[in-house]
mmCIF file of C-alpha atoms in Angstrom:
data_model
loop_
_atom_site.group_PDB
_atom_site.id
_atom_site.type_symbol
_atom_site.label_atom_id
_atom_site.label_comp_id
_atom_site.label_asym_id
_atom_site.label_seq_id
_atom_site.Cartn_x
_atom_site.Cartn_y
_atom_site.Cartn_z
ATOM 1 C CA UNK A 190 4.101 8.792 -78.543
ATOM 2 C CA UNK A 191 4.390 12.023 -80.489
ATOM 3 C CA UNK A 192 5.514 11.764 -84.205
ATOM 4 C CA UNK A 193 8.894 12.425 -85.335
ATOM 5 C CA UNK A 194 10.431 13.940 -88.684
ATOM 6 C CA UNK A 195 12.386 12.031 -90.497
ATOM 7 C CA UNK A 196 14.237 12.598 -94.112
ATOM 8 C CA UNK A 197 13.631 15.376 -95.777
ATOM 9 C CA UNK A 198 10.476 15.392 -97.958
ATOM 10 C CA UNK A 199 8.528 12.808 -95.698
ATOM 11 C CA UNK A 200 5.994 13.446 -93.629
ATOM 12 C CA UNK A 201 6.139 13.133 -89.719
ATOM 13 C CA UNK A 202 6.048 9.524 -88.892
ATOM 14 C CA UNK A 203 3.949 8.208 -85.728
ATOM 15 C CA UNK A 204 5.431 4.702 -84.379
ATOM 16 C CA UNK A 205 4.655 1.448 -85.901
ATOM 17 C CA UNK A 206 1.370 -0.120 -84.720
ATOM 18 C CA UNK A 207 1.752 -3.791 -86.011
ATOM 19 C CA UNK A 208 4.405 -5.619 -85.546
ATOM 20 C CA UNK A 209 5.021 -8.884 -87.715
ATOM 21 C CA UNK A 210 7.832 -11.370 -85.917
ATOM 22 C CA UNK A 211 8.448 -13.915 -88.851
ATOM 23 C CA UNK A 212 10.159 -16.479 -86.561
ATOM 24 C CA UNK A 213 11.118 -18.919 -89.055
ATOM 25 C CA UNK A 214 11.162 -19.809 -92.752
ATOM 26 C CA UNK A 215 10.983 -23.677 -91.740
ATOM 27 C CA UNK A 216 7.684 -25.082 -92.427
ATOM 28 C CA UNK A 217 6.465 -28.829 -93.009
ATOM 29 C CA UNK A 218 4.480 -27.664 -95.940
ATOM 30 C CA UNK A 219 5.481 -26.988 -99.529
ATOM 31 C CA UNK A 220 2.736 -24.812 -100.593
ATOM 32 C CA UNK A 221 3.938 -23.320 -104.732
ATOM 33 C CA UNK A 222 2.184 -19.692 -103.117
ATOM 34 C CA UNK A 223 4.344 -19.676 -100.187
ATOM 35 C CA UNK A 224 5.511 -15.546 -99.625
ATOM 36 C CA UNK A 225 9.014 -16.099 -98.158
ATOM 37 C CA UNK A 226 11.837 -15.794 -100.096
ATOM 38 C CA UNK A 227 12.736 -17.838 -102.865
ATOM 39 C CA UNK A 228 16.013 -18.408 -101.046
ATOM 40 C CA UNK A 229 15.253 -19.008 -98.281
ATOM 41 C CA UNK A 230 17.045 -22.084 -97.313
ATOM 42 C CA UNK A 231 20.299 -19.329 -97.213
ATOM 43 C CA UNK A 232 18.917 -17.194 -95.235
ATOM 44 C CA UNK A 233 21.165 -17.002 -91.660
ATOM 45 C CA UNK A 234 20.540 -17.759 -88.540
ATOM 46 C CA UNK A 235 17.691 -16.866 -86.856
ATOM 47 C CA UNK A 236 17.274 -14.968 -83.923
ATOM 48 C CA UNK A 237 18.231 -16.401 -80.706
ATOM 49 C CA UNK A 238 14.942 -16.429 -77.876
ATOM 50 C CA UNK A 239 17.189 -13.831 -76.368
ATOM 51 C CA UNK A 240 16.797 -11.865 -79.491
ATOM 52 C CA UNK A 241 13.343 -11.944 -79.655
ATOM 53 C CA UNK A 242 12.426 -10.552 -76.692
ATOM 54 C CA UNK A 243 14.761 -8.118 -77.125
ATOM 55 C CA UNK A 244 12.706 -7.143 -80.190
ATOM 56 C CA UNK A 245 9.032 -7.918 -78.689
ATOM 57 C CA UNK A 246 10.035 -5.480 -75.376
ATOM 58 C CA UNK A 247 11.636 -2.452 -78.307
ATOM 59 C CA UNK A 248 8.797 -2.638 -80.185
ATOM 60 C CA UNK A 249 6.390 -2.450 -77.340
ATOM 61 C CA UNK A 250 8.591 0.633 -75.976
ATOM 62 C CA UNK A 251 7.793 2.325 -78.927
ATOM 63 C CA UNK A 252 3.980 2.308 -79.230
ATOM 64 C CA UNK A 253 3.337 -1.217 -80.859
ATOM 65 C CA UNK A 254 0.052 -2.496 -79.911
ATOM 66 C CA UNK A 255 -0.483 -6.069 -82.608
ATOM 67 C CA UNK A 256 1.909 -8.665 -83.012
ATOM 68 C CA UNK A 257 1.475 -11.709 -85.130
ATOM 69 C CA UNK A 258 3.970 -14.716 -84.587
ATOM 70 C CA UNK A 259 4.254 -15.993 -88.435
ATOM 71 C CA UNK A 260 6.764 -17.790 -90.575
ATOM 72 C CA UNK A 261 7.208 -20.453 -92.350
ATOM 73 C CA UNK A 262 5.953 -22.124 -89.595
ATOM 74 C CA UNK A 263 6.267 -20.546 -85.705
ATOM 75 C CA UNK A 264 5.375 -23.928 -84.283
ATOM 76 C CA UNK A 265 9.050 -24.964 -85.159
ATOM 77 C CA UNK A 266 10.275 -22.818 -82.686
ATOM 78 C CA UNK A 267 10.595 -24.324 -79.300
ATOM 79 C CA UNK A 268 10.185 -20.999 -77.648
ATOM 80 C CA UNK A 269 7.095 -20.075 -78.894
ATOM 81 C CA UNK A 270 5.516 -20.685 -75.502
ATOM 82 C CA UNK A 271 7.963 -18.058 -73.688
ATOM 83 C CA UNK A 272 7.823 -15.416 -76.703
ATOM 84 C CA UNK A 273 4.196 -15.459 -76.064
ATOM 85 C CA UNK A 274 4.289 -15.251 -72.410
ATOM 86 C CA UNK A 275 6.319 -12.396 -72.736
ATOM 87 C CA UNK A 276 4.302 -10.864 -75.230
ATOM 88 C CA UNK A 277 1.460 -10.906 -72.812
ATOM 89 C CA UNK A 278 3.476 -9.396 -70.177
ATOM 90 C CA UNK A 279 4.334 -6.859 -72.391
ATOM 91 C CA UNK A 280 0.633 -5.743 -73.524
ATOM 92 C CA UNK A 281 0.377 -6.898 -77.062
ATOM 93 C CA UNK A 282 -2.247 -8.465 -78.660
ATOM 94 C CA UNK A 283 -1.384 -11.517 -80.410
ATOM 95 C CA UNK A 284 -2.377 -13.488 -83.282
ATOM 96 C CA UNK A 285 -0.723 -17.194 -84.041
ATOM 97 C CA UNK A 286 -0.681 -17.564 -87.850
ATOM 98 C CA UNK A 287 -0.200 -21.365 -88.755
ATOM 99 C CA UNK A 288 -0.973 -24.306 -90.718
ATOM 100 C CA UNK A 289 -1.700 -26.204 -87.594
ATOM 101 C CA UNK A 290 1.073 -29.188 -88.515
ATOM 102 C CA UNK A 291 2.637 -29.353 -85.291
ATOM 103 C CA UNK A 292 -0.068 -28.493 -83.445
ATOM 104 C CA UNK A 293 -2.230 -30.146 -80.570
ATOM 105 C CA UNK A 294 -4.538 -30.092 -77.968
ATOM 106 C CA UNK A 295 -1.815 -29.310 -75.301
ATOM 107 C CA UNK A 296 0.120 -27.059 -77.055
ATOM 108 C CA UNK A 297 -3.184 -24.928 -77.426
ATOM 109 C CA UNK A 298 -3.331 -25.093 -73.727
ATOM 110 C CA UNK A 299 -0.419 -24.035 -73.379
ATOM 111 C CA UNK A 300 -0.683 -21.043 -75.751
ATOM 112 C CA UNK A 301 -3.711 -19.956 -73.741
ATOM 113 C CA UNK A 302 -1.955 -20.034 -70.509
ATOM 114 C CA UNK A 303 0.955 -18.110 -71.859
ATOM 115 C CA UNK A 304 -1.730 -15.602 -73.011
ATOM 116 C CA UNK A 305 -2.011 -16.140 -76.883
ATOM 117 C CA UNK A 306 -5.277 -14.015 -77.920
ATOM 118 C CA UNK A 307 -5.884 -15.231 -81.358
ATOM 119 C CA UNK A 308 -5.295 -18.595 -83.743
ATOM 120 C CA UNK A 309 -5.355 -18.104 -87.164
ATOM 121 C CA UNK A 310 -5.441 -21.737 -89.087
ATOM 122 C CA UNK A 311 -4.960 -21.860 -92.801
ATOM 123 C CA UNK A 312 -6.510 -24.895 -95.462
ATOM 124 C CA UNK A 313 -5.413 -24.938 -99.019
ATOM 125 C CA UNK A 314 -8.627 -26.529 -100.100
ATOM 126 C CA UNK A 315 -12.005 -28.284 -98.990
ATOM 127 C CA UNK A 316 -11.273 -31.794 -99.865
ATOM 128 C CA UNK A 317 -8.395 -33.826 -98.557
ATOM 129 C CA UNK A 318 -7.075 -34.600 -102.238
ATOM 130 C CA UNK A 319 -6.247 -30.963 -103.337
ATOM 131 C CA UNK A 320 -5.447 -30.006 -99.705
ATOM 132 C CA UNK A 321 -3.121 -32.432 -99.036
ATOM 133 C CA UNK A 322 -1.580 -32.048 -103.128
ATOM 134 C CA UNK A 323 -0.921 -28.400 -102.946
ATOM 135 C CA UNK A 324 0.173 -28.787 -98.782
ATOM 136 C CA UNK A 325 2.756 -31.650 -99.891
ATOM 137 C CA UNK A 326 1.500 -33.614 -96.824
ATOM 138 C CA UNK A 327 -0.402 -36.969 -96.927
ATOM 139 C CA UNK A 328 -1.708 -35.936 -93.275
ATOM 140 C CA UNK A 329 -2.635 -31.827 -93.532
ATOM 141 C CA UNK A 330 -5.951 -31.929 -94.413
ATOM 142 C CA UNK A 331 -7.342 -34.133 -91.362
ATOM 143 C CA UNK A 332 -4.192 -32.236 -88.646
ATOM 144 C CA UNK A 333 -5.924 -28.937 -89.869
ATOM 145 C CA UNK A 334 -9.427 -29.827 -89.408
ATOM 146 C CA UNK A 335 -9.009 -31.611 -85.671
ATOM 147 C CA UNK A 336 -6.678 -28.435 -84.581
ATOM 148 C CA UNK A 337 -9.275 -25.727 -86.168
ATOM 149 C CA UNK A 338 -11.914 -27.983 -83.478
ATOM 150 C CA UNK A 339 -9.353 -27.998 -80.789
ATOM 151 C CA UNK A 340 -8.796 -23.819 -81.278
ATOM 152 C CA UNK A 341 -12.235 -23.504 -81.135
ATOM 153 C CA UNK A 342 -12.926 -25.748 -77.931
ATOM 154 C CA UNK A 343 -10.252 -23.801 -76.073
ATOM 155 C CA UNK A 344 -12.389 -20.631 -76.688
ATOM 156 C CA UNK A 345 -10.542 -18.626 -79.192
ATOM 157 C CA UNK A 346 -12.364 -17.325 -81.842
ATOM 158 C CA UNK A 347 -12.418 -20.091 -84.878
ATOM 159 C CA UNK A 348 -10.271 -17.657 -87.443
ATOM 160 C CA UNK A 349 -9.942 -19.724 -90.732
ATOM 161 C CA UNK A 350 -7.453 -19.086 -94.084
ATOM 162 C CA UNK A 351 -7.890 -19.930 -97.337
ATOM 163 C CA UNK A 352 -5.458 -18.935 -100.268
ATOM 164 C CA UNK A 353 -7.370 -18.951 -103.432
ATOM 165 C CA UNK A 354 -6.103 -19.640 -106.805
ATOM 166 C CA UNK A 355 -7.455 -20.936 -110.176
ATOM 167 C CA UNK A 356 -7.027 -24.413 -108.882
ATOM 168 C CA UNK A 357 -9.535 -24.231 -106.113
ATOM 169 C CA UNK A 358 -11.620 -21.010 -106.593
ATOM 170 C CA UNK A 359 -14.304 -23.719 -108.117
ATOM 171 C CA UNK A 360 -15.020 -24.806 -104.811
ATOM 172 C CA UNK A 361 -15.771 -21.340 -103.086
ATOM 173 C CA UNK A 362 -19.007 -22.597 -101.960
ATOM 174 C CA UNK A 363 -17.875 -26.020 -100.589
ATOM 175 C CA UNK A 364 -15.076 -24.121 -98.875
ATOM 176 C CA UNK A 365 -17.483 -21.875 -97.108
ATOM 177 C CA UNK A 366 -19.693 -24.390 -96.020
ATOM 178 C CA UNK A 367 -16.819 -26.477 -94.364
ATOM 179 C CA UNK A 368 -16.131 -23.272 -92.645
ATOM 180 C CA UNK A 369 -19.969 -23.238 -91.480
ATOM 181 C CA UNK A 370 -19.640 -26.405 -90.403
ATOM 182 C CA UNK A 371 -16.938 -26.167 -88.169
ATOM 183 C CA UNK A 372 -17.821 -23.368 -86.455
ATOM 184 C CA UNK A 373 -15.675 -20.574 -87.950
ATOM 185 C CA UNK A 374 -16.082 -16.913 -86.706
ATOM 186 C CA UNK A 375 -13.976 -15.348 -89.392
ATOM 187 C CA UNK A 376 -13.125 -16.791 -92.810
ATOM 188 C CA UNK A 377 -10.237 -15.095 -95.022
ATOM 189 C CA UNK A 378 -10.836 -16.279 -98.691
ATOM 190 C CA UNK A 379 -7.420 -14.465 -99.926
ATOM 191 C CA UNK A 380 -6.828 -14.639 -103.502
ATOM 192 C CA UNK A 381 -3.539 -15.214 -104.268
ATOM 193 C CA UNK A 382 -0.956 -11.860 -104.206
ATOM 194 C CA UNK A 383 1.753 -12.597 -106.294
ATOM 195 C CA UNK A 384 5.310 -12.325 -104.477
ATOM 196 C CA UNK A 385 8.037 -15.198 -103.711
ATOM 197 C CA UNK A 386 6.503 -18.372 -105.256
ATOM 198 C CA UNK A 387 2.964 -16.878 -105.979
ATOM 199 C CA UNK A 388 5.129 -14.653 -108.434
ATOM 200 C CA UNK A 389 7.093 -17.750 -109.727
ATOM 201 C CA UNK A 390 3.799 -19.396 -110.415
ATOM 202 C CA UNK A 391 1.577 -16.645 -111.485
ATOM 203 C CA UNK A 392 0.750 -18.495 -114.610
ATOM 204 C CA UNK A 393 -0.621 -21.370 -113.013
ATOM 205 C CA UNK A 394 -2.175 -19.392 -110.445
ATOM 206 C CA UNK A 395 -3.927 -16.804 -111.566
ATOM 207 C CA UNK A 396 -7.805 -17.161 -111.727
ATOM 208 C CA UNK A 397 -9.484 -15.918 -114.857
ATOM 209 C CA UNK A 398 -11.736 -13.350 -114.632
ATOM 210 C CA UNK A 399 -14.702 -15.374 -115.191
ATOM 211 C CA UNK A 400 -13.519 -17.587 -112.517
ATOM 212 C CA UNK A 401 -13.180 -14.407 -110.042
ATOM 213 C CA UNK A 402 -16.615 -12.801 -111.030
ATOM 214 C CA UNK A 403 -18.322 -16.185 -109.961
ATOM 215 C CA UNK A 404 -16.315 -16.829 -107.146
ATOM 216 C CA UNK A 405 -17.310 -13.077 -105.500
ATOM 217 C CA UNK A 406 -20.942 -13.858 -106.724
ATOM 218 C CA UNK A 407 -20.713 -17.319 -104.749
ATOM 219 C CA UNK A 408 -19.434 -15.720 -101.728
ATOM 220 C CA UNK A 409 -21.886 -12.459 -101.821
ATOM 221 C CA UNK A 410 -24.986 -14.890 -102.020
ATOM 222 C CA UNK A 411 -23.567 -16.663 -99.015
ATOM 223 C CA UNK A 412 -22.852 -13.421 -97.026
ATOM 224 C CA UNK A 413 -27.137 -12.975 -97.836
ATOM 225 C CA UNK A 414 -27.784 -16.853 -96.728
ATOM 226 C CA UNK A 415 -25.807 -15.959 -93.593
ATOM 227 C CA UNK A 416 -27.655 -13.236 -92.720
ATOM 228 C CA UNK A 417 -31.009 -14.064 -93.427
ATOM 229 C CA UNK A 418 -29.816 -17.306 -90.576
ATOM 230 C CA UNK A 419 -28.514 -14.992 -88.088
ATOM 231 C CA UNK A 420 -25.362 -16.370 -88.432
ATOM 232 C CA UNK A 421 -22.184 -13.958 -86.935
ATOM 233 C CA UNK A 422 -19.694 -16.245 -89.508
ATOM 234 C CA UNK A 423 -17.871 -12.966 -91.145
ATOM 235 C CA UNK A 424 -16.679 -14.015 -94.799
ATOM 236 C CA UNK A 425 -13.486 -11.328 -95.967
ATOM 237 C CA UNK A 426 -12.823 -12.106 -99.965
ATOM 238 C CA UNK A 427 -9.372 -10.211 -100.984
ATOM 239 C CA UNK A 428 -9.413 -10.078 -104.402
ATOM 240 C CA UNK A 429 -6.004 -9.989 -106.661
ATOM 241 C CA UNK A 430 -5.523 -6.388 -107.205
ATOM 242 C CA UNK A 431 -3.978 -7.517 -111.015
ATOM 243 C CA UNK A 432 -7.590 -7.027 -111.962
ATOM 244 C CA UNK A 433 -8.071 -3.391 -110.705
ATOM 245 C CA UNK A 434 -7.253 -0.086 -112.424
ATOM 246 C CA UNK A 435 -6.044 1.477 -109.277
ATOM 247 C CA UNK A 436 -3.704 -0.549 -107.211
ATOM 248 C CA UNK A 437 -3.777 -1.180 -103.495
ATOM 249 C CA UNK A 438 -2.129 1.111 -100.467
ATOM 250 C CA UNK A 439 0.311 -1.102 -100.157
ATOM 251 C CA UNK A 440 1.055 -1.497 -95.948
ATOM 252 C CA UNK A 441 -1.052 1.555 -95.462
ATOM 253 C CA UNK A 442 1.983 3.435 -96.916
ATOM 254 C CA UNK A 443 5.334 2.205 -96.863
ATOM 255 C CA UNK A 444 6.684 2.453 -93.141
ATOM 256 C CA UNK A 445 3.533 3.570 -91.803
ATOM 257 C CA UNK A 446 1.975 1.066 -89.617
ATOM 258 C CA UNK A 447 3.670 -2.274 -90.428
ATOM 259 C CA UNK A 448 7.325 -3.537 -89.223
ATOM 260 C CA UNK A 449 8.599 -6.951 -90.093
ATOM 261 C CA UNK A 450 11.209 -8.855 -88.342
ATOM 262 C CA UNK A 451 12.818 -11.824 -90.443
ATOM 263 C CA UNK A 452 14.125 -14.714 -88.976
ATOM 264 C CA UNK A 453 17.550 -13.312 -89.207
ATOM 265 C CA UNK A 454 17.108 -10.294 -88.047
ATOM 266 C CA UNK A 455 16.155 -8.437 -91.017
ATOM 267 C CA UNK A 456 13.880 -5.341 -90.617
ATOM 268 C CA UNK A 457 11.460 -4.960 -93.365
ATOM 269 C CA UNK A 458 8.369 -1.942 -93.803
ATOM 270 C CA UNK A 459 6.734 -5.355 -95.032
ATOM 271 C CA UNK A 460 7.379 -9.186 -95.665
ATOM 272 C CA UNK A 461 8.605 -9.242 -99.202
ATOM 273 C CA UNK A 462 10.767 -6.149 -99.379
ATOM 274 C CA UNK A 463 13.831 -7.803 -99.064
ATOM 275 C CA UNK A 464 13.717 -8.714 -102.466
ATOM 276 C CA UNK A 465 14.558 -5.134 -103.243
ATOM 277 C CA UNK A 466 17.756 -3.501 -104.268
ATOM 278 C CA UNK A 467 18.127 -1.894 -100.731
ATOM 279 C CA UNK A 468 20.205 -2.362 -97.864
ATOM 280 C CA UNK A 469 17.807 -3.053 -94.888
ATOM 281 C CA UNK A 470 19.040 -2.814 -91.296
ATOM 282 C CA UNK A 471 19.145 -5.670 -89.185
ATOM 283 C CA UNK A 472 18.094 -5.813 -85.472
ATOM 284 C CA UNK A 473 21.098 -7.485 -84.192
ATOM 285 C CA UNK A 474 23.264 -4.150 -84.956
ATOM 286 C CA UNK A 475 20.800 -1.277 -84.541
ATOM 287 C CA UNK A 476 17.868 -0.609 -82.493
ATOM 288 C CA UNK A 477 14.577 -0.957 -83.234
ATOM 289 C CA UNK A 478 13.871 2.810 -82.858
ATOM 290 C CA UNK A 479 16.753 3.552 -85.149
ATOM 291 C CA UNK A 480 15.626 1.535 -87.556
ATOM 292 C CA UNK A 481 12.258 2.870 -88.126
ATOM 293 C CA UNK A 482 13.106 6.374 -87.519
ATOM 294 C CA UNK A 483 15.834 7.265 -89.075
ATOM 295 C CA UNK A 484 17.068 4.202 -91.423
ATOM 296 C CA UNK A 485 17.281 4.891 -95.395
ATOM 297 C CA UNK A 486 15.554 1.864 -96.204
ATOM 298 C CA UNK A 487 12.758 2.593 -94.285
ATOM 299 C CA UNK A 488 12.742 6.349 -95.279
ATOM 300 C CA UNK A 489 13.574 5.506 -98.827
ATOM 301 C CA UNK A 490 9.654 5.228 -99.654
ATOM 302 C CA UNK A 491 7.687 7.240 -97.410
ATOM 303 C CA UNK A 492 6.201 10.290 -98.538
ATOM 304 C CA UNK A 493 5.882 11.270 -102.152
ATOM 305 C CA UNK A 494 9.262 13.260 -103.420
ATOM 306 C CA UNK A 495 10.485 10.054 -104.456
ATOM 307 C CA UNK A 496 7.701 9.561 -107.096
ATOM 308 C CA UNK A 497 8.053 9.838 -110.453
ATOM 309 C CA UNK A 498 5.433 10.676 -113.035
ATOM 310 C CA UNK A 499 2.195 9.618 -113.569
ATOM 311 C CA UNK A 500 2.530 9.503 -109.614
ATOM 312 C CA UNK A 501 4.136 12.911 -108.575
ATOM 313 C CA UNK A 502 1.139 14.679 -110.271
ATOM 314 C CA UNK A 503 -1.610 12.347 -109.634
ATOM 315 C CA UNK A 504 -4.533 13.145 -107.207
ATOM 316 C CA UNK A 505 -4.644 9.676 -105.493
ATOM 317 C CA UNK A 506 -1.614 9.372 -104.638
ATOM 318 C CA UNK A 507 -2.108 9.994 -100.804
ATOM 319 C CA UNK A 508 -4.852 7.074 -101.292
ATOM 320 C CA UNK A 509 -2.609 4.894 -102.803
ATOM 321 C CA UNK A 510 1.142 5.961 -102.264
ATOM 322 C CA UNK A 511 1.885 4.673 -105.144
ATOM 323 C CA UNK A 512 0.703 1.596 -104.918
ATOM 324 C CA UNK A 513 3.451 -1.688 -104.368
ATOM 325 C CA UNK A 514 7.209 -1.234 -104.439
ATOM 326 C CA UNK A 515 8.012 -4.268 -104.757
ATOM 327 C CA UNK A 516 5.311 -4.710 -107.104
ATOM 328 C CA UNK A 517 6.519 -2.209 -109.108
ATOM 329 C CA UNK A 518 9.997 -3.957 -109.057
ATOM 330 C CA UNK A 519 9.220 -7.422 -109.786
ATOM 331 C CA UNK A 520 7.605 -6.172 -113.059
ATOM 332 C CA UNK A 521 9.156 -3.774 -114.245
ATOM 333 C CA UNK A 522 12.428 -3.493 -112.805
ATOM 334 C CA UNK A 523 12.568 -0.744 -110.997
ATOM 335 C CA UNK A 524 10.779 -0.222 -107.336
ATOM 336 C CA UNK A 525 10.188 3.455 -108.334
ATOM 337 C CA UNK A 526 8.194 2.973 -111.213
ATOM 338 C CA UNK A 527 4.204 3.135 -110.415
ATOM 339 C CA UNK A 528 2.576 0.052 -109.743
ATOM 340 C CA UNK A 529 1.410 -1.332 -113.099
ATOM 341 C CA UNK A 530 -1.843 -2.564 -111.664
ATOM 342 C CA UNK A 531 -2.227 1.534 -112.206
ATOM 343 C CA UNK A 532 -3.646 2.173 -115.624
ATOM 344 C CA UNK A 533 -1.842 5.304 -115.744
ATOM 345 C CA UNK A 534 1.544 3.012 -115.544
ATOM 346 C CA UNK A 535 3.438 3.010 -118.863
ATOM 347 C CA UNK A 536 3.745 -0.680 -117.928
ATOM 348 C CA UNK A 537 -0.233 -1.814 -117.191
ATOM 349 C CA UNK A 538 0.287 -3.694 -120.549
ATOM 350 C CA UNK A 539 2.080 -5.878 -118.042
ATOM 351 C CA UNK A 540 -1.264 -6.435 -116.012
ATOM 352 C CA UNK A 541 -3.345 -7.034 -119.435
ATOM 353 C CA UNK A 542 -1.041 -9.708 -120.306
ATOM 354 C CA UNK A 543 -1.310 -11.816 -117.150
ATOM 355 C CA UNK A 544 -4.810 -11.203 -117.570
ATOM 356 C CA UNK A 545 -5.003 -12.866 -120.920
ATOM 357 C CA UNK A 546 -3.014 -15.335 -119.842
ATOM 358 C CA UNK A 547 -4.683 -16.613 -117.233
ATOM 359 C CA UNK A 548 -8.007 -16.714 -119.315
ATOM 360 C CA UNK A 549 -6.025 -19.395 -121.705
ATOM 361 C CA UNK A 550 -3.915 -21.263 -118.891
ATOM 362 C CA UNK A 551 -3.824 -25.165 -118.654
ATOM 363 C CA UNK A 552 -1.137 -25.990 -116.535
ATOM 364 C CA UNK A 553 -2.312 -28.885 -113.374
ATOM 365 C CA UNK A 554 -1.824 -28.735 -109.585
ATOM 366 C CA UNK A 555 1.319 -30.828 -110.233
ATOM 367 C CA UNK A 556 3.119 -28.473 -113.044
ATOM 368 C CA UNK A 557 3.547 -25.668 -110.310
ATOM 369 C CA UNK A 558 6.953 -25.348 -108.801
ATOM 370 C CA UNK A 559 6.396 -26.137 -105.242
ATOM 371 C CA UNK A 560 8.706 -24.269 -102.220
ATOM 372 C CA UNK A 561 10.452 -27.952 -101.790
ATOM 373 C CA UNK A 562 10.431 -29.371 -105.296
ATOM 374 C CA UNK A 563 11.855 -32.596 -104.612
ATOM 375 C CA UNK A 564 9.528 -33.183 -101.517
ATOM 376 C CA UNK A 565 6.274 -32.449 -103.840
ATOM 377 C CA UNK A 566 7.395 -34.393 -107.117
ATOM 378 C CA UNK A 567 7.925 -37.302 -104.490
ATOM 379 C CA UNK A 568 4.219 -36.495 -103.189
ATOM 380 C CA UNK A 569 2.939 -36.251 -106.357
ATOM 381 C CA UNK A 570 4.923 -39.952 -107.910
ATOM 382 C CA UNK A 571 3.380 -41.580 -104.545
#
């Protein structure tokens, strides 16, 4: 599909390539880094199964080749089976992101018949203890080791997750090596980004830098072990771009590759935009095309005549677009502002501080604020 122009002072815009359909913001787990909304227990009604597919065939239409099925937690959804049918019949490819509560043996079956291509199953630690403590669920940590074996025996790639935070980058190596023993093809050890509750509990998040430096040493002297074994196990390690000088392309560049669906509808040029100060369209009222094209939330950020200094003048910024919008808002107020991860930002004294922070924090597992409080202070009482 040839690119389009779209508002004046952005660039053409080619059609989005990965499409993320957020199906739900249930989920059994209570996890205190969980990205969806703070609010989300307001949040409307979701799309219908109608709905969907209405979305999955638009997007498809317009050039998009990925879709993941996320949340929350898309095994809530009855109609996961028939969304991923007809994303099959449509020509995505399509990756299951879950915690594996809810999971089993048949309904892996089942996803395979329908067409799934890819499982991704995430831990929140390597024992059952801290698992189970930061999950909020008695039962997660042995559910998400039997379905990781039951993905694996149904021939999917093993694809395993692991968000890492000060309260389990200590056991980086033990982590890894439950990951070798199991089988896994891909690991994702995903230091925590700090939106929706990650941002609430950045303080008792955060690793300290020491705690970073040895975690990336741990995991660079495994990626050596593995290779001098012959092992194909692929290790990513995302570190928290609060300790760069230079922040990350957020998305690629805002509304350049990534569209979100929400579970009401929402459209989002990624998953925690909505907790901007812009009107975003929803998919029940406009189509899909419409939206990307030639909304103003979606224009609002692409390009660069919206910057302001240090940006506008700046030689990276077609590396780094400016880095994170909502970034930028959550810290300093205003979504236009550079990132302050940037040390050119008039706010990176922002950055320094969490830094220093988290070099002196002592809060436990159990002081975090957990997305169901009243579940995981009942966990945590016994």
């Amino acid at each position: 599909m040839m690119a389009v122009k779209t508002a004046q002072g952005s660039p053409s815009v080619g059609p989005p390539l990965w499409l993320l359909a957020e199906l739900t913001y249930r989920c059994p787990l209570q996890c205190p880094y969980c990205s969806n909304p703070l609010d989300f227990a307001q949040t409307e009604q979701e799309l219908s199964t109608e709905q969907w597919v209405s979305v999955l065939r638009q997007g498809r239409a317009m050039g998009a080749a990925q879709l993941g099925f996320s949340g929350g937690e898309p095994l809530v959804r009855p109609d996961l089976p028939e969304l991923i049918a007809e994303a099959r019949h449509l020509g995505y490819y399509t990756n299951l992101i879950t915690s594996g509560l809810g999971l089993n043996e048949a309904k892996v079956a089942a996803f395979a018949d329908a067409g799934l291509d890819h499982i991704q199953v995430s831990f929140q630690a390597s024992d059952p203890e801290l698992n189970n403590a930061v999950a909020g669920s008695r039962k997660a940590f042995d559910q998400k080791l039997a379905m990781a074996r039951a993905v694996k025996e149904a021939g999917y790639p093993m694809v395993l997750n692991f968000v890492i935070h000060r309260h389990n980058i200590h056991q980086m190596t033990d982590i890894i090596d439950l990951c070798d023993r199991l089988g896994a093809d891909y690991v994702e050890l995903a230091t925590c980004q700090y939106y929706g509750w990650a941002f609430e509990n950045r303080e008792g998040l955060m690793p300290s830098r020491a705690q970073l430096e040895k975690a990336e040493a741990e995991v660079n002297a495994y990626r050596r072990r593995l290779e001098a074994d012959g092992s194909a196990m692929k290790l990513i390690f995302v570190t928290p771009d609060y300790y760069e000088e230079r922040p990350k392309a957020c998305m690629n560049g805002w509304g350049s590759l990534f569209l979100t669906v929400a579970p009401d509808g929402t459209a989002l040029p990624c998953h925690s935009a909505r907790l901007l100060p812009i009107e975003f369209p929803n998919v029940r009222d406009t189509e899909l095309r419409t939206i990307w094209y030639d909304s103003p939330g979606f224009n609002h950020y692409r390009g660069d005549s919206w910057m302001p200094e240090p940006c506008r003048s700046c030689d990276e910024k077609g590396k780094d677009f400016g880095g994170c919008r909502c970034q930028a808002y959550l810290l300093t107020g205003n979504a236009d502002n550079a990132d302050p991860v940037c040390s050119k930002s008039s706010h990176h004294d922002r950055i320094l501080a969490a830094r220093r922070a988290a070099d002196h924090a002592t809060a436990g597992i159990e002081e975090l604020t957990f997305r169901n409080a009243n579940n995981s202070r009942l966990f945590f009482r016994g």
